[in-house]
Each structure stands twice: as C-alpha cells, then as structure tokens.
Short mmCIF file of C-alpha atoms in Angstrom, two decimals:
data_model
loop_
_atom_site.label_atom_id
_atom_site.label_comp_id
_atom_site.label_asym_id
_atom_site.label_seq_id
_atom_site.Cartn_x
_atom_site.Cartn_y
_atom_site.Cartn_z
CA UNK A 1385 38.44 72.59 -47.52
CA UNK A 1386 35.31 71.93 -45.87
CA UNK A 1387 34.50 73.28 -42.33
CA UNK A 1388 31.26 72.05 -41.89
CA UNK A 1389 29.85 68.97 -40.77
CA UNK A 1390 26.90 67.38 -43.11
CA UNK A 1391 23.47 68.73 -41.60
CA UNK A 1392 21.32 66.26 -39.55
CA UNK A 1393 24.36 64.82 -37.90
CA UNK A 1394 24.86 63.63 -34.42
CA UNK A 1395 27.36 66.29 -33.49
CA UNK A 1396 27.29 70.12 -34.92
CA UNK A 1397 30.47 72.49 -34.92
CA UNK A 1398 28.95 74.20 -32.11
CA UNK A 1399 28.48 71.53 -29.97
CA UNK A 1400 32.50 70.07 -30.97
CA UNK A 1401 33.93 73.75 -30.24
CA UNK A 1402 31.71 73.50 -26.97
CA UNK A 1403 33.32 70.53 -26.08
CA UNK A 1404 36.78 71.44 -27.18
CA UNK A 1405 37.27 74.77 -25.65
CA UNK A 1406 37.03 73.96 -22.35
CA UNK A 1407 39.22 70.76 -22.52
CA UNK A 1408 41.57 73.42 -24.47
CA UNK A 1409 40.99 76.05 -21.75
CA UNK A 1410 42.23 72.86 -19.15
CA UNK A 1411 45.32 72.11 -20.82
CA UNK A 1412 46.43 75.53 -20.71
CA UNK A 1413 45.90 75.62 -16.96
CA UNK A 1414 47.69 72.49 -16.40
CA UNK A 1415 50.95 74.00 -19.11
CA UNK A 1416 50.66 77.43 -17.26
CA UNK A 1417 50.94 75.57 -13.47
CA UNK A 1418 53.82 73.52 -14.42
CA UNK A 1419 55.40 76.63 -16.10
CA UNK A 1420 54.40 78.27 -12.72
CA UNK A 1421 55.63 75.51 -11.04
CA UNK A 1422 59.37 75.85 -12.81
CA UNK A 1423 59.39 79.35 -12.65
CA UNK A 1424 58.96 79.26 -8.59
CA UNK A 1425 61.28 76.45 -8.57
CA UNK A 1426 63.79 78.04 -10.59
CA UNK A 1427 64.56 80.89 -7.48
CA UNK A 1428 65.48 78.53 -5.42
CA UNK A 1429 68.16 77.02 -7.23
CA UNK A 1430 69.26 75.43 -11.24
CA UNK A 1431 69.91 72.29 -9.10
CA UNK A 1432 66.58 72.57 -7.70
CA UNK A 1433 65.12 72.89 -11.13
CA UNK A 1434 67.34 69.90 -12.54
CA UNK A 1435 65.88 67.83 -9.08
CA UNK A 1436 62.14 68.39 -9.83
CA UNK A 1437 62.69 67.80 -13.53
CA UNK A 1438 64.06 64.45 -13.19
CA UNK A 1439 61.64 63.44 -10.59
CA UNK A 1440 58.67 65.39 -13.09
CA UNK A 1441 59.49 62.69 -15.59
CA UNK A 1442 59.20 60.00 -13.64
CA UNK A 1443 55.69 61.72 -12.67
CA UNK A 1444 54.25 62.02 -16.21
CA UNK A 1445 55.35 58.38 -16.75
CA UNK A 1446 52.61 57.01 -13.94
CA UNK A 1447 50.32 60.03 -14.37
CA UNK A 1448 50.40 59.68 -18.11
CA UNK A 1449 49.59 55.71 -17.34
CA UNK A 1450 46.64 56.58 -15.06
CA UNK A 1451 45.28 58.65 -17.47
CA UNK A 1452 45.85 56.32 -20.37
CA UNK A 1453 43.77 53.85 -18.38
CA UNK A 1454 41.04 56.22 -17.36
CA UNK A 1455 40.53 57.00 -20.80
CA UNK A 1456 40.53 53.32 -22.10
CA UNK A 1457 37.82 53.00 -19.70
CA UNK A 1458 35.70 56.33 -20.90
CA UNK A 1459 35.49 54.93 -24.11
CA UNK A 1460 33.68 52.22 -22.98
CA UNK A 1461 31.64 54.48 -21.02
CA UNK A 1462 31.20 56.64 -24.08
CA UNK A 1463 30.24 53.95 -26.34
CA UNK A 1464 27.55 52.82 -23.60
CA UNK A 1465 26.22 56.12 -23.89
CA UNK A 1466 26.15 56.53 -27.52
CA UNK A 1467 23.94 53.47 -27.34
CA UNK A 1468 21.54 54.98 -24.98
CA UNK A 1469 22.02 52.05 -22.82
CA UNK A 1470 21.99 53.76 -18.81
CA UNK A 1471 22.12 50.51 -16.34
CA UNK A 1472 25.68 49.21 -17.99
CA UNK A 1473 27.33 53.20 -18.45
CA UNK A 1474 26.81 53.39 -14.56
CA UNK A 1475 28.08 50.13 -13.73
CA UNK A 1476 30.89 51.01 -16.28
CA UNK A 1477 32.02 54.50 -14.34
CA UNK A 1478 32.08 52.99 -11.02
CA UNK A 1479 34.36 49.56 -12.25
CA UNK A 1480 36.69 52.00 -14.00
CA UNK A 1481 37.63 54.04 -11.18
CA UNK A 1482 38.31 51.08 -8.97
CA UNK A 1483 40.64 49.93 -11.41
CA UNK A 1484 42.32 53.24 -11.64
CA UNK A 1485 42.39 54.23 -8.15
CA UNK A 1486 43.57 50.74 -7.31
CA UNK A 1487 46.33 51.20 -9.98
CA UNK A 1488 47.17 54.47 -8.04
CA UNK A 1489 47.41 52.92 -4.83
CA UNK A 1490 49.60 49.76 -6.10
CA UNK A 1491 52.08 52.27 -8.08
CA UNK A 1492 52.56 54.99 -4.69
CA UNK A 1493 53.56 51.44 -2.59
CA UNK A 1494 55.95 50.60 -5.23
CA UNK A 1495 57.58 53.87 -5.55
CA UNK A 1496 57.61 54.98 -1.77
CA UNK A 1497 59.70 51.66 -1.35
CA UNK A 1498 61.97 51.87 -4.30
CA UNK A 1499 62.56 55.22 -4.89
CA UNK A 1500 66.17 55.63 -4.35
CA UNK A 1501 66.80 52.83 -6.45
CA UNK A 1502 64.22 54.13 -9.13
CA UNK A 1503 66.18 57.16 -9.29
CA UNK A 1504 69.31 56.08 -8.96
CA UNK A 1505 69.10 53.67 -11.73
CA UNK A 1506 67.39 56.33 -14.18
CA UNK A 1507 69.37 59.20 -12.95
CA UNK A 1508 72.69 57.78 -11.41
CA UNK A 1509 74.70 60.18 -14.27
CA UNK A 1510 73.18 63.57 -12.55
CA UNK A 1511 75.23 65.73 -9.75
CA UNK A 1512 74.62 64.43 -6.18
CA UNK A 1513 72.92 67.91 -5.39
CA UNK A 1514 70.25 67.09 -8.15
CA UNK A 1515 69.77 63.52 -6.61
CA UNK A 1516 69.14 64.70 -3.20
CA UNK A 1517 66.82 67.60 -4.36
CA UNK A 1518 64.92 64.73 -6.35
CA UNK A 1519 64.61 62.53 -3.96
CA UNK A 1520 63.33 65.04 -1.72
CA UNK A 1521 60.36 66.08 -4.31
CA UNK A 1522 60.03 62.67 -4.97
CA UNK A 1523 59.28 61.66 -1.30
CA UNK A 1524 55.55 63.41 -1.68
CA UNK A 1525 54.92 63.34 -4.76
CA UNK A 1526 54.94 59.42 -5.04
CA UNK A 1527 51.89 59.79 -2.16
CA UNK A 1528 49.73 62.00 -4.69
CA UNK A 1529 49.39 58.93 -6.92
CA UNK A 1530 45.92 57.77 -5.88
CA UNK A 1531 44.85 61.55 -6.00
CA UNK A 1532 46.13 61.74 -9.50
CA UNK A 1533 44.02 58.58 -10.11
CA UNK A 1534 41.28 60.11 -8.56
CA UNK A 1535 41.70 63.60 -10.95
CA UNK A 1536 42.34 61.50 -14.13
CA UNK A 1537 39.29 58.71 -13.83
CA UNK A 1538 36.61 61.78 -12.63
CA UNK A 1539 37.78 64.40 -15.85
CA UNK A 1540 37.41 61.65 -18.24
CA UNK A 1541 34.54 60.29 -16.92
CA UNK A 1542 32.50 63.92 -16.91
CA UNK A 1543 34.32 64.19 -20.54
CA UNK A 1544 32.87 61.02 -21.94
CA UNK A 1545 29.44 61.68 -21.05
CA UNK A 1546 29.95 65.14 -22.93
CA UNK A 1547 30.39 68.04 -19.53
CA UNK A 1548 33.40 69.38 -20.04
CA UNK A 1549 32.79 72.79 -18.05
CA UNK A 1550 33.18 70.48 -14.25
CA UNK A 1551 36.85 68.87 -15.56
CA UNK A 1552 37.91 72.58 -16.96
CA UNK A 1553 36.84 74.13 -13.66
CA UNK A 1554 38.78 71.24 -11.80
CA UNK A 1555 41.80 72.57 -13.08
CA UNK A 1556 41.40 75.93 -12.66
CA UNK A 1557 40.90 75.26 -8.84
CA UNK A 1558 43.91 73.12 -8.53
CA UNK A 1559 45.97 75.42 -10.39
CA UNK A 1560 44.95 78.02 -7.58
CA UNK A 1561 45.34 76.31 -4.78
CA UNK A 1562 48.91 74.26 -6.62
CA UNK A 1563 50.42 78.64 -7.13
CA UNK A 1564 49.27 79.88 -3.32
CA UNK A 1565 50.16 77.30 -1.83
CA UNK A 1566 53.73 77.05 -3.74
CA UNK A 1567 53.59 80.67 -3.50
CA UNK A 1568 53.70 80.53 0.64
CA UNK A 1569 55.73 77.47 1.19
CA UNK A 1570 58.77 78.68 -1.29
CA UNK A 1571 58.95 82.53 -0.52
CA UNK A 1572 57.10 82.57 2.87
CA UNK A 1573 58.13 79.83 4.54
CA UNK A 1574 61.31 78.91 2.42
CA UNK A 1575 60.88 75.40 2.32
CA UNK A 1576 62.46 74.68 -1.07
CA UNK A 1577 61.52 72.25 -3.38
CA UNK A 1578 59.57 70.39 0.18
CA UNK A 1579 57.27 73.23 -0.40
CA UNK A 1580 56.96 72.49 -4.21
CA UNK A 1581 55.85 69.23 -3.31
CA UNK A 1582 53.57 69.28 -0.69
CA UNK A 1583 51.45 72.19 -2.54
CA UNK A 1584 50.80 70.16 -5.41
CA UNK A 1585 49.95 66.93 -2.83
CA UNK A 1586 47.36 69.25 -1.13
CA UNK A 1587 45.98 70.89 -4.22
CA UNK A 1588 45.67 67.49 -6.26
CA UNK A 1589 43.97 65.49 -3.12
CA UNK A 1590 41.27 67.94 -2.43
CA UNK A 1591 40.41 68.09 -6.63
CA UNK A 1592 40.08 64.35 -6.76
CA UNK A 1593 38.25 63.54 -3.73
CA UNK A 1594 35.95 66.27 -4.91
CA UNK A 1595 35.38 65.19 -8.67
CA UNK A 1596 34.74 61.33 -7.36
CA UNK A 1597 32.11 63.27 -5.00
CA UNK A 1598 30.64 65.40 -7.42
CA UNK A 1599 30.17 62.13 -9.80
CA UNK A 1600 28.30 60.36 -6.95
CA UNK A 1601 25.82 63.21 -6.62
CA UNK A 1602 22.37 63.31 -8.24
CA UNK A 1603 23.30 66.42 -10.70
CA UNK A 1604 25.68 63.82 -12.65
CA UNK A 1605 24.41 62.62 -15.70
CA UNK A 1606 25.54 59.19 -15.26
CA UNK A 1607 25.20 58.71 -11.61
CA UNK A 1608 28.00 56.44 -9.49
CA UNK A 1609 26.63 54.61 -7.12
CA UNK A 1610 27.50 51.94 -4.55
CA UNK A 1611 31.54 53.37 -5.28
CA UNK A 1612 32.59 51.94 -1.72
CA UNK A 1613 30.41 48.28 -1.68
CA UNK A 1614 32.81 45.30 -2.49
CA UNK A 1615 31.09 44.33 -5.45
CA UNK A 1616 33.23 44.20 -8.61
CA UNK A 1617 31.62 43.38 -12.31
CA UNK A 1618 34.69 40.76 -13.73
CA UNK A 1619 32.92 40.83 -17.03
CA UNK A 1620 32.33 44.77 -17.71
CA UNK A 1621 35.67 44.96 -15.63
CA UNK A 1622 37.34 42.32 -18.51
CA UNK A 1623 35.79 44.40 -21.25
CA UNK A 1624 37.40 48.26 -20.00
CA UNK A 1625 40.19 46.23 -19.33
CA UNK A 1626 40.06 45.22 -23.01
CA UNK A 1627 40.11 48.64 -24.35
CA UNK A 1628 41.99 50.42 -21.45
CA UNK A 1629 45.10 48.02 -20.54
CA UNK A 1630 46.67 48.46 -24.44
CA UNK A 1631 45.90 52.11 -23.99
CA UNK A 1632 47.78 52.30 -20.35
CA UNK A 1633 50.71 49.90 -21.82
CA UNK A 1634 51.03 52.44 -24.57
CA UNK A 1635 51.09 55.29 -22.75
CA UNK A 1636 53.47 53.39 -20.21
CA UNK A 1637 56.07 51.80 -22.60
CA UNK A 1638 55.81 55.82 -24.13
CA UNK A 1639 56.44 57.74 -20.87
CA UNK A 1640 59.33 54.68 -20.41
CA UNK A 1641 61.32 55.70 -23.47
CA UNK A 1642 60.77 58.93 -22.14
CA UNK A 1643 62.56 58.34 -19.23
CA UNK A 1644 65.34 56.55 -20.78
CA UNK A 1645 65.87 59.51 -22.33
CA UNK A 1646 66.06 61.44 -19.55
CA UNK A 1647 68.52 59.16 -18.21
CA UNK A 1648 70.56 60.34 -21.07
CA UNK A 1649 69.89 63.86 -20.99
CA UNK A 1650 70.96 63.62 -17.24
CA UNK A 1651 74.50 62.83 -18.53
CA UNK A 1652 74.83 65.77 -20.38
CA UNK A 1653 75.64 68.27 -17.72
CA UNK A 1654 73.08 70.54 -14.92
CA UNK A 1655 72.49 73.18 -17.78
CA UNK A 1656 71.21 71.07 -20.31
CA UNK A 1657 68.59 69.08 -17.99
CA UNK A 1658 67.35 72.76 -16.76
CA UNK A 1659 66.77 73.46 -20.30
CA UNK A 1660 64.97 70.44 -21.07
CA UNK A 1661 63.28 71.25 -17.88
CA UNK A 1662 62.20 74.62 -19.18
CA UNK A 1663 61.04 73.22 -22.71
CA UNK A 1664 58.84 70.37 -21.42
CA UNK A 1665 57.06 72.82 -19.37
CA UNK A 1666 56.53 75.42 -22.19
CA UNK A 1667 55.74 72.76 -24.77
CA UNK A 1668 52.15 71.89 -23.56
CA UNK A 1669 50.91 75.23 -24.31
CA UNK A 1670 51.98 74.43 -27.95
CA UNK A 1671 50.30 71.19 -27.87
CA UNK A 1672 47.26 72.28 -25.82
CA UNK A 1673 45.10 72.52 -28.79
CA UNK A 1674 45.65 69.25 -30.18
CA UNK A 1675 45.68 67.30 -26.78
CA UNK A 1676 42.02 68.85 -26.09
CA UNK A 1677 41.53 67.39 -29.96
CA UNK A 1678 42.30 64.18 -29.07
CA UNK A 1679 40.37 63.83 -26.31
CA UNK A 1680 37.32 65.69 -28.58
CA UNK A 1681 38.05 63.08 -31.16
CA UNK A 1682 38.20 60.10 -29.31
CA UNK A 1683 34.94 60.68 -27.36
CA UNK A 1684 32.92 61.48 -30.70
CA UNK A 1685 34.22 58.89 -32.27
CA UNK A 1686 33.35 56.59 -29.31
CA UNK A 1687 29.82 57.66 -28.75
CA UNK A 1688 29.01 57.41 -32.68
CA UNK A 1689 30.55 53.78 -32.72
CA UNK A 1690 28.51 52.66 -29.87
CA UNK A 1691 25.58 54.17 -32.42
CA UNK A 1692 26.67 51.22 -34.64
CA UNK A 1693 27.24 54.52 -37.37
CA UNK A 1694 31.16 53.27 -38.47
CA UNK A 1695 30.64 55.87 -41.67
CA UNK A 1696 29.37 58.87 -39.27
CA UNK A 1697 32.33 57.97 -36.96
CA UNK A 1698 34.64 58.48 -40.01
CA UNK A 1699 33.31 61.65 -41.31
CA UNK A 1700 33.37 63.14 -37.91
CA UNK A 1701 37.23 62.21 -37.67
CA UNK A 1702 38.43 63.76 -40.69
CA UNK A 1703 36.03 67.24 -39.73
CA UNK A 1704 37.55 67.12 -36.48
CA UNK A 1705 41.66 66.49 -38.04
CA UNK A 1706 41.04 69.85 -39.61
CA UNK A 1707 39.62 71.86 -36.88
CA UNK A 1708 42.85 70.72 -35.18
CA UNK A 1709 45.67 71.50 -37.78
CA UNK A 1710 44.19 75.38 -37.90
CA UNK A 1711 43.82 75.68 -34.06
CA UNK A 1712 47.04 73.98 -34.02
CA UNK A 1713 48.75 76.59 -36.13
CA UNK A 1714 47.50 79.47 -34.88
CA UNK A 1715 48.41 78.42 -31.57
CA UNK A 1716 52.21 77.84 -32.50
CA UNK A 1717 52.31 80.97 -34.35
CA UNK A 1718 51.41 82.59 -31.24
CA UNK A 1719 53.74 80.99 -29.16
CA UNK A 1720 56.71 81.88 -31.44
CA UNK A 1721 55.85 85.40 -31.31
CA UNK A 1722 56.16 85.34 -27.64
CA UNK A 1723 58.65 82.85 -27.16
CA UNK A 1724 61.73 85.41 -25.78
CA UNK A 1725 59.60 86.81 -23.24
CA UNK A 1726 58.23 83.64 -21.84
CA UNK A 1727 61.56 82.02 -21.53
CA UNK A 1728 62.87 85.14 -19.75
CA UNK A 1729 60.50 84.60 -16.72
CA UNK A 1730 62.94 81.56 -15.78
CA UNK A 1731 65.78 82.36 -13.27
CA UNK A 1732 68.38 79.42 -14.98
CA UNK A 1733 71.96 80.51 -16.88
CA UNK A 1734 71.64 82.23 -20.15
CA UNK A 1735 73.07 78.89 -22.01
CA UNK A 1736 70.56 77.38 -20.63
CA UNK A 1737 67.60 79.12 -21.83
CA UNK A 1738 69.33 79.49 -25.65
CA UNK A 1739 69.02 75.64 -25.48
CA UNK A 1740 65.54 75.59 -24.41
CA UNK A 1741 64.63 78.17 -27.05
CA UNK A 1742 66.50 75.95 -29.77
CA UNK A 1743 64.44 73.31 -28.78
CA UNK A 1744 60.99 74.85 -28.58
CA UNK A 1745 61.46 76.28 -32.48
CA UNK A 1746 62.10 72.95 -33.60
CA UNK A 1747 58.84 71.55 -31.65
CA UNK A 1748 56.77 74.40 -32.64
CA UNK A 1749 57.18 73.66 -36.39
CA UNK A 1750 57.27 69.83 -36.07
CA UNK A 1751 53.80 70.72 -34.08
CA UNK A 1752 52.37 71.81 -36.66
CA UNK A 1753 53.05 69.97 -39.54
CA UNK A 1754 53.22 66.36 -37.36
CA UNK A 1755 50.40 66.74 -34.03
CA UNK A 1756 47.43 66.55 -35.47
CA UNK A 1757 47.64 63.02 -37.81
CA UNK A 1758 50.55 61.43 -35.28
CA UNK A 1759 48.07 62.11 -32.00
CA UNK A 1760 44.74 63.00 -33.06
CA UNK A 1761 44.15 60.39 -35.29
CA UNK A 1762 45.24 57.58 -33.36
CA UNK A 1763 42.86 58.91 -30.29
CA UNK A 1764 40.11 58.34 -33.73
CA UNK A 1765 41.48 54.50 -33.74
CA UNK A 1766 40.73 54.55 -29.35
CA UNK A 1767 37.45 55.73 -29.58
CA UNK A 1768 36.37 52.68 -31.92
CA UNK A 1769 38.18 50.45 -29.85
CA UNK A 1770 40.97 49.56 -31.47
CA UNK A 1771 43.78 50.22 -28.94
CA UNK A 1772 46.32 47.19 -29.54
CA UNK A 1773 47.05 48.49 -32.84
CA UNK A 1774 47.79 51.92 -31.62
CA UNK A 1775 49.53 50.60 -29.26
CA UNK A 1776 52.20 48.43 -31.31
CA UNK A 1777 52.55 51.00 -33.55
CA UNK A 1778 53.16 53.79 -30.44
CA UNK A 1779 55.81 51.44 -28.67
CA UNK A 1780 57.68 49.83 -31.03
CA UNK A 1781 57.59 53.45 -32.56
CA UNK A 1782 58.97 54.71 -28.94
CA UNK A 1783 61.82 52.18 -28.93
CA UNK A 1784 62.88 51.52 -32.24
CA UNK A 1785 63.36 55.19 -33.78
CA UNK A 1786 62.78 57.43 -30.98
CA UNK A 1787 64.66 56.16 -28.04
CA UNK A 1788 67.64 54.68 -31.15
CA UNK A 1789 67.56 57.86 -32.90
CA UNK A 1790 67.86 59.73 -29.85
CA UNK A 1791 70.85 58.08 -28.81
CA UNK A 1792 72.66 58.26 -31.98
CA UNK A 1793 72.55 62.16 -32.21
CA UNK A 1794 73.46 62.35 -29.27
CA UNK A 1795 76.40 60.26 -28.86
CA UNK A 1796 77.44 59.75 -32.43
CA UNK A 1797 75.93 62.82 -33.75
CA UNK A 1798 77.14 64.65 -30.59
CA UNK A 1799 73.97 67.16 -30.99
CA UNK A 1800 73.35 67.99 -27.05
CA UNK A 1801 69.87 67.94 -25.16
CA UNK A 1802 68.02 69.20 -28.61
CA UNK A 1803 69.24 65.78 -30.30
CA UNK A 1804 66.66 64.11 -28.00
CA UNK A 1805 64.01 66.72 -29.59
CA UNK A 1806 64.82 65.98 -33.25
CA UNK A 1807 64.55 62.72 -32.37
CA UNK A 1808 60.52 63.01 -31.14
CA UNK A 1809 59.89 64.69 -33.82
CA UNK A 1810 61.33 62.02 -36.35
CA UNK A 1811 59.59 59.10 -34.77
CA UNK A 1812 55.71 61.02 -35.15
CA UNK A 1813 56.46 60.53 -38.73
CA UNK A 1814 56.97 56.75 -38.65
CA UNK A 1815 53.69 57.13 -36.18
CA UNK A 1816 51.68 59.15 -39.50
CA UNK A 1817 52.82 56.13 -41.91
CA UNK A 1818 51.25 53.30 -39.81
CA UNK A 1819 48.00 55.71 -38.71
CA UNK A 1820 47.13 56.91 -41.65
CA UNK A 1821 46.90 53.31 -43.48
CA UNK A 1822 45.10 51.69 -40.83
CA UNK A 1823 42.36 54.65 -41.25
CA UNK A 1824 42.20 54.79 -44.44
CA UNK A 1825 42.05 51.01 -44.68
CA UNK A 1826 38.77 50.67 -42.80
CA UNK A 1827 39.78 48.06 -40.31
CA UNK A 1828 39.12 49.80 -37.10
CA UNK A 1829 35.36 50.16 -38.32
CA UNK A 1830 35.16 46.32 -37.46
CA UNK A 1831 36.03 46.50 -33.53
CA UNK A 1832 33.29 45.72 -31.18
CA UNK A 1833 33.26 46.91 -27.42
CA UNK A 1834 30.19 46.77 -26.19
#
C-alpha cells in the first residue's frame, strides 16, 4: 500500500499531517470537555445526566447544522483560494458568516419560544425529573446559538485557507474556561446543571467573538472586512448557498433522525439514556481521527478542484482514505485498551455503565472497518461540490435504515439502548455502497462552484 503522495504535487504528507494533527488535537479537546462535562454532571445526579443528555441532542442537531453550513461555505472559500483568486475569497468569508450567524440568531428565537414544546414532543416518554432538569439546561443553552455560529463559521474559515494551529488553540481555550468555570459553578457554588449551562454560554461567547475578531485583523490570510456594513453579495451569497444549504439539510435531516431516536431511547427507562449519555460522549475520541480526516479531505480536495486538477483531487482522496483507516485503528485500539478505566470516572449505576461499555465495543469495531469510506469519502464528494448527492444518499440513508432499523430492534427485536447502536452502524454500510460508486464513477469531477 502506498503512503506517499506522487512528488511535485500540490500537497506533501508533511504538510496533510500538519494540517490534520491539529484539527485531530481539536476534536479531542472538544470529546474530552463533553466527557468532562458528563463526568461533572454525573455528581450531581443520574437524572441530571439523563436532563443534559436529552437537551445535548437537541444541541448537536443545530450545532451540527451550523457547522454543516459553515463548511458548505469554506469550500467555496477553499476553492477561491485554490484558484488564487483574493478579491472573491474575501467577499466569500464575510457573506458566509452572515449567513451562519444569521442562521444562529433565527434558530435561538425559535427555540427560546418553543422549548417546552420542543422537548416535550421529543422527550414526553422521560421521568418528569429529567424534563425539568432539561428544560433548565436548555433555557441557556438555546442563547449560545449565535456563539456556536460564531465558533463554527471562524474554525472553518481559518481551516479552509489552510491555519489550523488558531481553530486548535480555540478549543483548547474554551475547553479551559468550559472545566473552571463548570468546575466553580457545580462544586463551589452548587448550582447544578444551571451551572453546567451557563459555563459553556460564557466559554463559547468569548471564543467566537474572538475568532470573528481575529479573522478581521491584518495577520489573517484572507482578511474580513466591512463584516458589520449592510451590504450583502446575492450572487456569491446564491453560490455558498449552493454548496452549503444541501450540506446543512444533510447534516439537519441527520442530527433529526438522531433525535427521533432519542425520543425512543427516552422510553426505555433513566439508566439506559445515562448510558447512551455516557457513550455519545466517549465516542468522539474514537472518531476524532477520522472527523479531523474529513475536514483534511474535504479542504484538499476543495482547493485542488478550484485548481481545475479533477485527477490531482482524486489521487489526493484515496492517499488521504488511507492515512485515515491506520490513524483510525490505532486510535480504537487504544481506546479499547482503556475503555474500563474511562467509563469508571462516571458517577451513574453499574447497569448503566455495562450498557455504555456494550455499546462503545460495538462502535469501536464498526469504527474501524466503516468511518473512514462512510464519512471521509463523502467530505471528498463536498470539497468538489457535489453536496446534493451526499446529501440524498445521507438522509434517505438516516430515515430509511437507520431510524427503521433502529426501531425494529428495539421494539421487535427488544435489544435495549445498544439496538439504536447496531442500527448506526448498519446504515454506514448502505452509506459505503452509494459513496463508493459515485467516486469511482467520476461524476463529481464534473461539478463547478466557482
């Protein structure tokens, strides 16, 4: 197997590592905080725990859609770049985070009005002291939104012009000031799962105000300016929107099965959300290394498109697919070994944390056989622009076998929270099928953005 890129190429491993590691180094931050996060949690309560889970997955869901969308727009921003072409890459950063800070705002009003019926509609099968400690979280959380927009649109704007070191140290800081301040308002002050909350609302507001600053100042390489004039591009705002609004349906319509999950897993009893509670925060650090893949892969991929070099953008795809199936295994391996002692820093019930160890085998090995080909490779498809595709293929995916498949071993199968989990890991196999011919097929060479 081949390691190496060709020589005289646009990218060499050194500069991909360079670009991975620290986008690797972030998602660990961001696993370890919300493992930090549950942990802290945990002491005050299994209810507590079950609260902030259910209102967690209704955060990933809009956090997950911001991102998708700040993304969608980097690629654009990306391909700009690879074309050397300055004037439209700057008016490109500054239209994309209007439209994701606006999408921020828009989602906060809705959920700040509606939350009781959000939650009560997704959640209405949970114990009442889970509801109340959810809507409790959920009451400040919902206000971080435009923050979160803020975080997402600044990291993948710095990523798609190739500095990954400002987005890496981003996280570290917000990881600091997210475990202090968590750290004070739970066992200082006792303020419960308020104090979860409001840490993460401070730690995430100063981060993105600060990244949207630090892109506005003259050390950026792509410079945003005139952020706060009422001038709006339609047409370079119609094109991101192009590439972006597929990608932030996908990842909506994805973090929506998600949650319809959840609904069910909220049926199944206070134990079995904590341990899907304690799972989903584990699992990242599994998946760290081909997240930060994806991300490497999509802005490559982007930036040698935008070079008009189709073939170049296909050779560095497959190069990068196996950096991330050895990083990938090396990093579950590692996990496994460590698995007991990482599960016993949780203060939930014992049958809890058997279930969340059931389920984090199973998504360890499906990791790394599945990751790499069902979510790197698509990100390959992003970067040349063709998001609708990945995007039928990722929802219909979601609803058809993952959210159906889920159900049935569940209720028919009558295979508890980790049904839900054999059920993910089923559906990135139909997602490998459809991914894997359109690559191979050459179609997504074709797309034009820019």
């Amino acid at each position: 197997m081949r390691l190496l890129p060709p020589p005289s190429t646009r990218f060499t491993n050194k500069e991909i590592i360079a670009f991975f590691l620290p986008v690797l180094f972030e998602n660990l931050m961001i696993a370890g905080l919300n493992i930090a996060d549950t942990t802290m949690v945990s002491y005050v309560g299994e209810s507590a725990v079950a609260g902030v889970s259910l209102v967690s997955r209704i955060d990933t869901f809009v956090k997950q859609f911001m991102s998708a969308f700040a993304q969608g727009g980097s690629v654009v921003l990306a391909q700009y770049i690879g074309a050397n072409d300055e004037h439209n890459a700057k008016n490109a950063l500054k239209t994309n985070v209007k439209i994701v800070f606006a999408i921020g705002v828009a989602v906060m009003a809705l959920m700040m009005v509606f939350k009781p019926q959000v939650l009560t509609f997704l959640f209405g099968g949970a114990e009442k002291a889970v509801i109340q400690n959810s809507l409790l979280y959920f009451s400040y959380t919902a206000i971080s939104y435009p923050f979160f927009a803020l975080y997402y649109v600044g990291t993948a704007s710095f990523r798609a012009v190739g500095e990954t070191k400002t987005p890496f140290a981003a996280a570290v800081i917000m990881m600091i000031i997210n475990l202090a301040l968590k750290y004070i308002f739970i066992f200082w002050f006792k303020m419960g799962t308020l104090g979860a909350a409001v840490s993460t609302l401070i730690s995430v507001t100063i981060v993105g105000i600060t990244l949207i600053f630090l892109l506005h100042s003259h050390h950026s390489k792509i410079r945003i300016s005139g952020l706060f004039r009422l001038e709006f591009d339609g047409k370079l705002a119609k094109r991101i929107l192009g590439v972006s609004f597929p990608n932030g349906i996908e990842n909506g319509m994805f973090q929506l099965g998600a949650l319809a999950i959840a609904g069910l897993v909220s049926g199944l009893g206070t134990a079995a959300i904590a341990a899907d509670a304690l799972a989903r925060s584990v699992s990242p650090l599994i998946h760290s290394a081909g997240a930060a893949f994806s991300m490497t892969i999509m802005v490559i991929v982007g930036q040698c498109m935008g070079a008009g070099d189709s073939d170049e953008a296909s050779m560095y795809a497959k190069h990068v697919l196996k950096l991330d199936y050895i990083f990938t295994f090396f990093n579950g391996l590692f996990l496994m070994l460590f698995l007991n002692p990482v599960l016993k820093i949780f203060s939930v019930s014992a049958g809890a944390i058997g279930q969340a160890h059931d389920i984090l085998i199973l998504y360890t090995c499906g990791s790394i056989v599945l990751y790499p080909l069902s979510f790197a490779l698509p990100s390959a498809l992003r970067g040349s622009g063709d998001t609708k595709f990945v995007m039928m293929v990722s929802v219909l995916s979601m609803f058809v076998f993952r959210i159906g498949a889920a159900y049935i071993f569940v209720n028919v199968f009558e295979m508890g929270v980790i049904g839900t989990w054999v059920a993910m890991v089923s559906d990135w196999v139909i997602r490998i099928l459809f991914f894997c011919s359109r690559f191979k097929r050459g179609k997504w060479k074709q797309k034009k953005v820019i």
